[in-house]
Coordinates of N, CA, C and O in Angstrom, one line a residue:
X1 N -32.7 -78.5 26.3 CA -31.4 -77.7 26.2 C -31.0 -77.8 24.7 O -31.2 -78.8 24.0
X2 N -30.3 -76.7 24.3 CA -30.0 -76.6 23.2 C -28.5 -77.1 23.2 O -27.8 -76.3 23.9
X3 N -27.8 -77.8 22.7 CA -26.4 -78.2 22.5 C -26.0 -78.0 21.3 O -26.6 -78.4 20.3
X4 N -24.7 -77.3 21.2 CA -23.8 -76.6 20.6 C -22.4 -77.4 20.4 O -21.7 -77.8 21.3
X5 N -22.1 -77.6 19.2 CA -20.9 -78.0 19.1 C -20.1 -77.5 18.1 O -20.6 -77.2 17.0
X6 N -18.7 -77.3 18.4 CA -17.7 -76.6 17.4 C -17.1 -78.0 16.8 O -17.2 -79.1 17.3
X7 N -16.3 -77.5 15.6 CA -15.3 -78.2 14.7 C -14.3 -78.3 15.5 O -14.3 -77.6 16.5
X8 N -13.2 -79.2 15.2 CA -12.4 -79.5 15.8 C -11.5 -79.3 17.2 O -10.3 -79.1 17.6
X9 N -12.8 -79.7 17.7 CA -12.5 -79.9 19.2 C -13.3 -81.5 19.5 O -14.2 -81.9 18.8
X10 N -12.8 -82.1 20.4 CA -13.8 -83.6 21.0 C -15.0 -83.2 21.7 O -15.1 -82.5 22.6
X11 N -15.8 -83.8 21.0 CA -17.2 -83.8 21.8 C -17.6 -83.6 22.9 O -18.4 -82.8 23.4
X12 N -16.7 -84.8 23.3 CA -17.0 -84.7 24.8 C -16.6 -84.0 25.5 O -17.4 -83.9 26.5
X13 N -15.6 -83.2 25.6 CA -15.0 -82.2 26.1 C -16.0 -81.3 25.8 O -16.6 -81.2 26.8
X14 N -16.3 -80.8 25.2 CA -17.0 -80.3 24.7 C -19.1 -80.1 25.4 O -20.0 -79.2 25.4
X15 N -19.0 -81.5 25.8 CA -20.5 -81.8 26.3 C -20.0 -81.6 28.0 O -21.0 -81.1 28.7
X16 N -18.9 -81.8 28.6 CA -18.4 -81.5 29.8 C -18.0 -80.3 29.9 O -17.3 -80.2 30.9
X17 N -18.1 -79.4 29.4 CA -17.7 -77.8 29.2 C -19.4 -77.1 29.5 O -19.7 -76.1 30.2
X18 N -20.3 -77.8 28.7 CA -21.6 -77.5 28.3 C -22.8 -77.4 29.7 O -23.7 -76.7 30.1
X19 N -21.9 -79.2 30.3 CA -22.7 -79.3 31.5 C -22.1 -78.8 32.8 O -22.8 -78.6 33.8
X20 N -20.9 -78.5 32.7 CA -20.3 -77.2 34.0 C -21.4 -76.0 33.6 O -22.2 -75.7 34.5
X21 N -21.5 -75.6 32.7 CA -22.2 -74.5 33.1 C -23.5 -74.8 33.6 O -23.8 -74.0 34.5
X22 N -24.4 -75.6 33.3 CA -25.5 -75.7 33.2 C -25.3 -76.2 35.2 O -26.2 -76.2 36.1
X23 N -24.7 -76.4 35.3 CA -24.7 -76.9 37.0 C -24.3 -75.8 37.7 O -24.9 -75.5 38.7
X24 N -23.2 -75.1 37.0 CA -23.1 -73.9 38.1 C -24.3 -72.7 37.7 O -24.7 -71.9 38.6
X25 N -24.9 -72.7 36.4 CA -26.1 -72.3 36.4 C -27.0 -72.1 37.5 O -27.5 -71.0 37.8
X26 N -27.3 -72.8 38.0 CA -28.6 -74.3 38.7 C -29.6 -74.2 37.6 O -30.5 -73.4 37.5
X27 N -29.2 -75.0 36.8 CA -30.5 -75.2 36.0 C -29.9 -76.7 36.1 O -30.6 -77.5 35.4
X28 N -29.1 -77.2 36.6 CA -29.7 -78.4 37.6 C -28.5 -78.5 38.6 O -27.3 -78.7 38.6
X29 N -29.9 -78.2 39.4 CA -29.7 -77.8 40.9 C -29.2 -78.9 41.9 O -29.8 -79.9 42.1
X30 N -28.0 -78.7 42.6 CA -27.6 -79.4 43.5 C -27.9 -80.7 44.5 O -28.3 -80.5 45.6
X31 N -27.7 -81.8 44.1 CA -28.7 -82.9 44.8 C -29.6 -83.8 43.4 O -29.9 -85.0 43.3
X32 N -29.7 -82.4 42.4 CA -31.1 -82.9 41.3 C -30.5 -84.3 40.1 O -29.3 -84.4 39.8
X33 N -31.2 -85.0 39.9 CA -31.2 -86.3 39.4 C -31.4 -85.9 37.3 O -32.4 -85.6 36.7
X34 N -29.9 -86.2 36.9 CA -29.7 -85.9 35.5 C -30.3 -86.7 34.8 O -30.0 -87.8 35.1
X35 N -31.3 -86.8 33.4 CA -31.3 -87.7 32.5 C -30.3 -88.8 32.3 O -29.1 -88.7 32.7
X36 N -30.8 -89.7 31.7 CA -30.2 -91.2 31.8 C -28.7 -90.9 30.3 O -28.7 -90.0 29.5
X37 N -28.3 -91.3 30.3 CA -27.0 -91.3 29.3 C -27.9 -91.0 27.9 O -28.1 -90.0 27.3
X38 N -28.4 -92.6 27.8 CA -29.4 -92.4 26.1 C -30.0 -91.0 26.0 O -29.9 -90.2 25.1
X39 N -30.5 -90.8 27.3 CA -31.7 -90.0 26.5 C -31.2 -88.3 26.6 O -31.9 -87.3 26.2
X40 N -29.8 -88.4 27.2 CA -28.8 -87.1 26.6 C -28.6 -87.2 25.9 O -29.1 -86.3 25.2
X41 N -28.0 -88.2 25.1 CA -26.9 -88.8 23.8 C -28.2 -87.9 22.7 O -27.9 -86.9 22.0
X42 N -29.6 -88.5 22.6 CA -30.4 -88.3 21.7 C -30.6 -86.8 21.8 O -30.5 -86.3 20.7
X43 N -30.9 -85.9 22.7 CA -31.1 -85.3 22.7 C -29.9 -83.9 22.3 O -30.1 -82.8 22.0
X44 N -28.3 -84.7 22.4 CA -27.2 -83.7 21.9 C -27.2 -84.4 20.7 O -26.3 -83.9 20.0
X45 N -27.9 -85.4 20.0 CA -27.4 -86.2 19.0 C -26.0 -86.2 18.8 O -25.3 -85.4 18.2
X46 N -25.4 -87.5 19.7 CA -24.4 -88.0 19.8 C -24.3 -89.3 20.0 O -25.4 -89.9 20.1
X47 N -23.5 -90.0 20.1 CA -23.3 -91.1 20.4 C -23.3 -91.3 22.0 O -22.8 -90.5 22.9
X48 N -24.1 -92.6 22.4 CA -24.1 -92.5 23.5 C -22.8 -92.9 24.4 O -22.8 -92.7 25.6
X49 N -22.2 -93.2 23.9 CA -20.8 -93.6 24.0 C -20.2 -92.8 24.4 O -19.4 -92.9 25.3
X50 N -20.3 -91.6 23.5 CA -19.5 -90.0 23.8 C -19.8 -89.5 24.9 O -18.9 -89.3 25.8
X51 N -21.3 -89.2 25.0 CA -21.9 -89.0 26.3 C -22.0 -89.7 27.5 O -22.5 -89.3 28.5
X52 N -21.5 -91.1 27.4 CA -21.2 -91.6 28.6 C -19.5 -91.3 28.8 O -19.1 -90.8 29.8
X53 N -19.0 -91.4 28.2 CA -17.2 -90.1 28.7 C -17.6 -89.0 29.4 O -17.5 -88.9 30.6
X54 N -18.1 -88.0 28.5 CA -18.4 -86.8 28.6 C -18.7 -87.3 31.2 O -18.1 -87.1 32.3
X55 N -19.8 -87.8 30.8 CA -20.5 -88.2 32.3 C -19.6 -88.8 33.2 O -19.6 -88.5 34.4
X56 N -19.0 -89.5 32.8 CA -17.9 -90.0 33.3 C -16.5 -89.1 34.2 O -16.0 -89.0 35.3
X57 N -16.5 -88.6 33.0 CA -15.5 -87.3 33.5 C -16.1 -86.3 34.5 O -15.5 -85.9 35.5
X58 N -17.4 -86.1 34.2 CA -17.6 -85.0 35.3 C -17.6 -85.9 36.5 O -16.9 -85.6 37.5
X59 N -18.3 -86.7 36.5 CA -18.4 -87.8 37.9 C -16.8 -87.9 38.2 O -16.6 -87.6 39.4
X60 N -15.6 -88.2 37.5 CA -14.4 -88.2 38.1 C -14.2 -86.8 39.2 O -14.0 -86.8 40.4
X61 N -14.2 -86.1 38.5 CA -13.9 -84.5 38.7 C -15.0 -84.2 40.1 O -14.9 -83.2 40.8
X62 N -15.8 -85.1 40.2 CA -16.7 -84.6 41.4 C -17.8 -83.8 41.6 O -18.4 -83.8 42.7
X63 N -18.4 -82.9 40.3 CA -19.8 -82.5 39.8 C -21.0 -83.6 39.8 O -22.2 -83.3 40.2
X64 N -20.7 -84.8 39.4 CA -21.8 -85.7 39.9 C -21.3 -86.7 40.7 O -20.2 -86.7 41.3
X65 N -22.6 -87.7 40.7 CA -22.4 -88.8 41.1 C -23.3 -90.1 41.0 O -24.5 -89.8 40.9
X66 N -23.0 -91.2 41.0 CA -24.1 -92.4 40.7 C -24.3 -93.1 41.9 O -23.5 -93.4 42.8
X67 N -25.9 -93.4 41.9 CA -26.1 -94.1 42.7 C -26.3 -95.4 42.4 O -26.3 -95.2 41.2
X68 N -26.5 -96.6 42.5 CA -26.4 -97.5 42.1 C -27.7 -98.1 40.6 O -27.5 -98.5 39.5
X69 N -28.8 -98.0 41.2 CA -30.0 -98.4 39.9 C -30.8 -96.6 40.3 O -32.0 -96.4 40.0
X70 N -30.5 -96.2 40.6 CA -31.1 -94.8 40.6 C -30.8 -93.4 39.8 O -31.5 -92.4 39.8
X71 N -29.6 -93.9 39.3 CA -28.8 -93.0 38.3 C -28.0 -91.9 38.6 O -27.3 -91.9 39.6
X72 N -28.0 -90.7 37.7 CA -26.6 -90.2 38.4 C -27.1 -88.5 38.6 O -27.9 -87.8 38.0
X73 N -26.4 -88.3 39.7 CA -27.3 -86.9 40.6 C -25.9 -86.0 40.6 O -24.8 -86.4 40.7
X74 N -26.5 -84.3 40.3 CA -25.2 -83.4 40.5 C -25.3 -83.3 42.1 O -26.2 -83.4 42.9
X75 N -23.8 -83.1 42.3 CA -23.4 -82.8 43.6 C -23.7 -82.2 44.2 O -23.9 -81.1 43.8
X76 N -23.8 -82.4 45.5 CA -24.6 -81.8 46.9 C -23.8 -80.6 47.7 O -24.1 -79.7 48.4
X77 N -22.5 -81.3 46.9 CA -21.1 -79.9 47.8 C -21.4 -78.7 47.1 O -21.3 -78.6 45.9
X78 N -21.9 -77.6 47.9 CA -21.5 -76.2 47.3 C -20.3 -75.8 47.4 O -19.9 -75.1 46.5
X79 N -19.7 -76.0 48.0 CA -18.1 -75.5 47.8 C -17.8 -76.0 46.2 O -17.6 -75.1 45.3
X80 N -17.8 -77.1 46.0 CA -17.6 -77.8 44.2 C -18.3 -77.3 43.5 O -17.8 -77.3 42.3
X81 N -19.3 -76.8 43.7 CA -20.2 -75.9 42.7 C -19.7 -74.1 42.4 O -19.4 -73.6 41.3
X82 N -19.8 -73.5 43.7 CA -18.9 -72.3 44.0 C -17.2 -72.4 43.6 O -16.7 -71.3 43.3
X83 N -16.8 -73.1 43.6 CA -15.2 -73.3 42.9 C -15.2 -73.5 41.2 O -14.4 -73.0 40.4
X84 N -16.1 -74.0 41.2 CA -16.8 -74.4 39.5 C -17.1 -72.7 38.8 O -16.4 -72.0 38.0
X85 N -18.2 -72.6 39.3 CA -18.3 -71.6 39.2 C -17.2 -69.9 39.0 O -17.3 -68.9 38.3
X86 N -16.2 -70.2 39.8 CA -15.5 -69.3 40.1 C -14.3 -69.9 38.8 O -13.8 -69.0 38.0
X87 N -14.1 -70.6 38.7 CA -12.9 -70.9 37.5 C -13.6 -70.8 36.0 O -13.0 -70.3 35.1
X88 N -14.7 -71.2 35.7 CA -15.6 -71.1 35.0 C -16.0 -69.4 34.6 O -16.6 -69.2 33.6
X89 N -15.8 -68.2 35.5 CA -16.0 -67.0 35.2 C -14.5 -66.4 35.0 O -14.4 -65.4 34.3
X90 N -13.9 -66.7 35.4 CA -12.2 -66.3 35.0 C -11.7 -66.9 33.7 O -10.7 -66.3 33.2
X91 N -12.0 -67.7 33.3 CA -11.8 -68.5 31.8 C -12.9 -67.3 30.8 O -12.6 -66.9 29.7
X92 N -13.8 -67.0 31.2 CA -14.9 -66.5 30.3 C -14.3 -64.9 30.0 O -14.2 -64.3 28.9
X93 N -13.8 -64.3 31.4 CA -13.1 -63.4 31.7 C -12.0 -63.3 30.8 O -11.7 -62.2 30.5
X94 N -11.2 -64.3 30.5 CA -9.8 -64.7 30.2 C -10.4 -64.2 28.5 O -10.3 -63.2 27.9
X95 N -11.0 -65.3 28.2 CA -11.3 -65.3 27.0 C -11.8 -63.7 26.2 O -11.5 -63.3 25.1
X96 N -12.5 -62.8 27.2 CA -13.3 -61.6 26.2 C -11.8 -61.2 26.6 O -11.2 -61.3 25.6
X97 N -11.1 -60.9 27.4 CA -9.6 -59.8 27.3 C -9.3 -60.5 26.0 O -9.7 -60.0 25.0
X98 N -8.7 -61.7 25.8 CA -8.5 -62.6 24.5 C -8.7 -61.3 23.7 O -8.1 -60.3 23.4
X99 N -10.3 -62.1 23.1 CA -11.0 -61.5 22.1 C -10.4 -60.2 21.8 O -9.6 -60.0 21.0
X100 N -11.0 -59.3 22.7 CA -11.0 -57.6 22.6 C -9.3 -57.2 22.1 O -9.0 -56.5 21.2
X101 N -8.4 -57.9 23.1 CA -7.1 -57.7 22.8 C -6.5 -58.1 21.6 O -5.4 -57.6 21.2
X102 N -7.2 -59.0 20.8 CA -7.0 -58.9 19.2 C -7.2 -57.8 18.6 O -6.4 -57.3 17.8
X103 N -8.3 -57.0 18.9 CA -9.2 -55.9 18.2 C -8.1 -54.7 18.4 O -7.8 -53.7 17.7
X104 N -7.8 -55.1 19.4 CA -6.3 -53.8 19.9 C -6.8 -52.7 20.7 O -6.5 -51.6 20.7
X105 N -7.8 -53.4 21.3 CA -7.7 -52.9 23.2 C -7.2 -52.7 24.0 O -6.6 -53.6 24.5
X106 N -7.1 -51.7 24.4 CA -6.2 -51.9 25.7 C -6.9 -52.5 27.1 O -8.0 -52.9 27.0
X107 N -6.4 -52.5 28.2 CA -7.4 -53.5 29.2 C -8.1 -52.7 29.7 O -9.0 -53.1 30.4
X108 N -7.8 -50.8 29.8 CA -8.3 -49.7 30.2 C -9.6 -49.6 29.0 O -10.7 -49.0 29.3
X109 N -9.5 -50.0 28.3 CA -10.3 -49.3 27.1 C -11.2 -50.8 27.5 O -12.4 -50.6 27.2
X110 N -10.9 -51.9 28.0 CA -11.8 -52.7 28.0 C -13.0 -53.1 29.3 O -14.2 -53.3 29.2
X111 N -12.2 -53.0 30.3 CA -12.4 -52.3 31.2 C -13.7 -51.5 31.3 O -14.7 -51.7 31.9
X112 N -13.3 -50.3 30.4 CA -14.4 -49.5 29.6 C -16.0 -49.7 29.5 O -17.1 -49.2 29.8
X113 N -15.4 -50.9 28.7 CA -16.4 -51.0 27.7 C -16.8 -51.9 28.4 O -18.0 -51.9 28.1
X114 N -16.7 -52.8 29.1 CA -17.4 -53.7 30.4 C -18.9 -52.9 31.4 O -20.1 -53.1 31.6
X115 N -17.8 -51.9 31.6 CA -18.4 -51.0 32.7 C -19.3 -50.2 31.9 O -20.2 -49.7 32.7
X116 N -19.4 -49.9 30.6 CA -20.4 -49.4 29.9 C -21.8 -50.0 29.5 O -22.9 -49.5 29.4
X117 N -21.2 -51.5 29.5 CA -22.1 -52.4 28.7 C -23.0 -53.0 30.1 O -24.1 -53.5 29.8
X118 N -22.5 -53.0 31.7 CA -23.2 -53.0 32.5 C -23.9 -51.8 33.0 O -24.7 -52.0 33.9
X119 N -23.8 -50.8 32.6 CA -24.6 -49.7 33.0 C -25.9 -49.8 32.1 O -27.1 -49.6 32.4
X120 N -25.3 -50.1 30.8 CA -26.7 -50.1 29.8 C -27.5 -51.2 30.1 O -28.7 -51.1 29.9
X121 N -26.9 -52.3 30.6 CA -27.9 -53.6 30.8 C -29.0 -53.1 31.9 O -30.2 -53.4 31.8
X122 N -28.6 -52.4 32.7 CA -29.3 -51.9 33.9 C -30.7 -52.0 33.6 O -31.6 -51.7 34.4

């Protein structure tokens, strides 16, 4: 995976933003068993430290969970995945009205240009 990080925002927030998607993705899938802390850390080149917060947090929140010497697996609940998912596309949502509404859009004109841009994807 390729990991992406902006300027001033916290990493970890940032690395827990990164792995919501990637779970409501399923590009790891429900039940599936995550890389060990280090060998995320190395691979976002971060501190493993960061990345055990970042893991932490989602295991609070209920996206994963640890098993004891077996490590830590995303969650089995689809409802938590489907809820994820669903707040996760209203934020994204949120964000392009954002965007466009700087440009001086209207929500008709954006709207628009949604429904345009999925006809062409077709």
């Amino acid at each position: 995976m390729k990991w992406t990080f902006e300027d001033g925002r916290p990493i970890y927030i940032q690395i827990v933003e990164q792995m919501k998607v990637l779970i409501a993705s399923g590009a790891y899938a429900p039940g599936e068993k995550i890389p060990a802390v280090r060998e995320l850390a190395v691979e976002a080149g971060v501190n493993p430290n960061t990345m055990q917060k970042a893991m932490s947090e989602l295991e609070r929140d209920g996206f994963l969970h640890s098993e004891r010497t077996s490590g830590r697996f995303v969650t089995e609940d689809i409802e938590v995945i489907d809820e994820m998912k669903k707040t996760l596309s209203r934020e994204f949502v949120r964000d392009l009205f954002e965007k466009l509404d700087r440009l001086g859009m209207s929500k008709e004109e954006i709207i628009a240009a949604v429904e345009q841009w999925a006809e062409e994807a077709k």
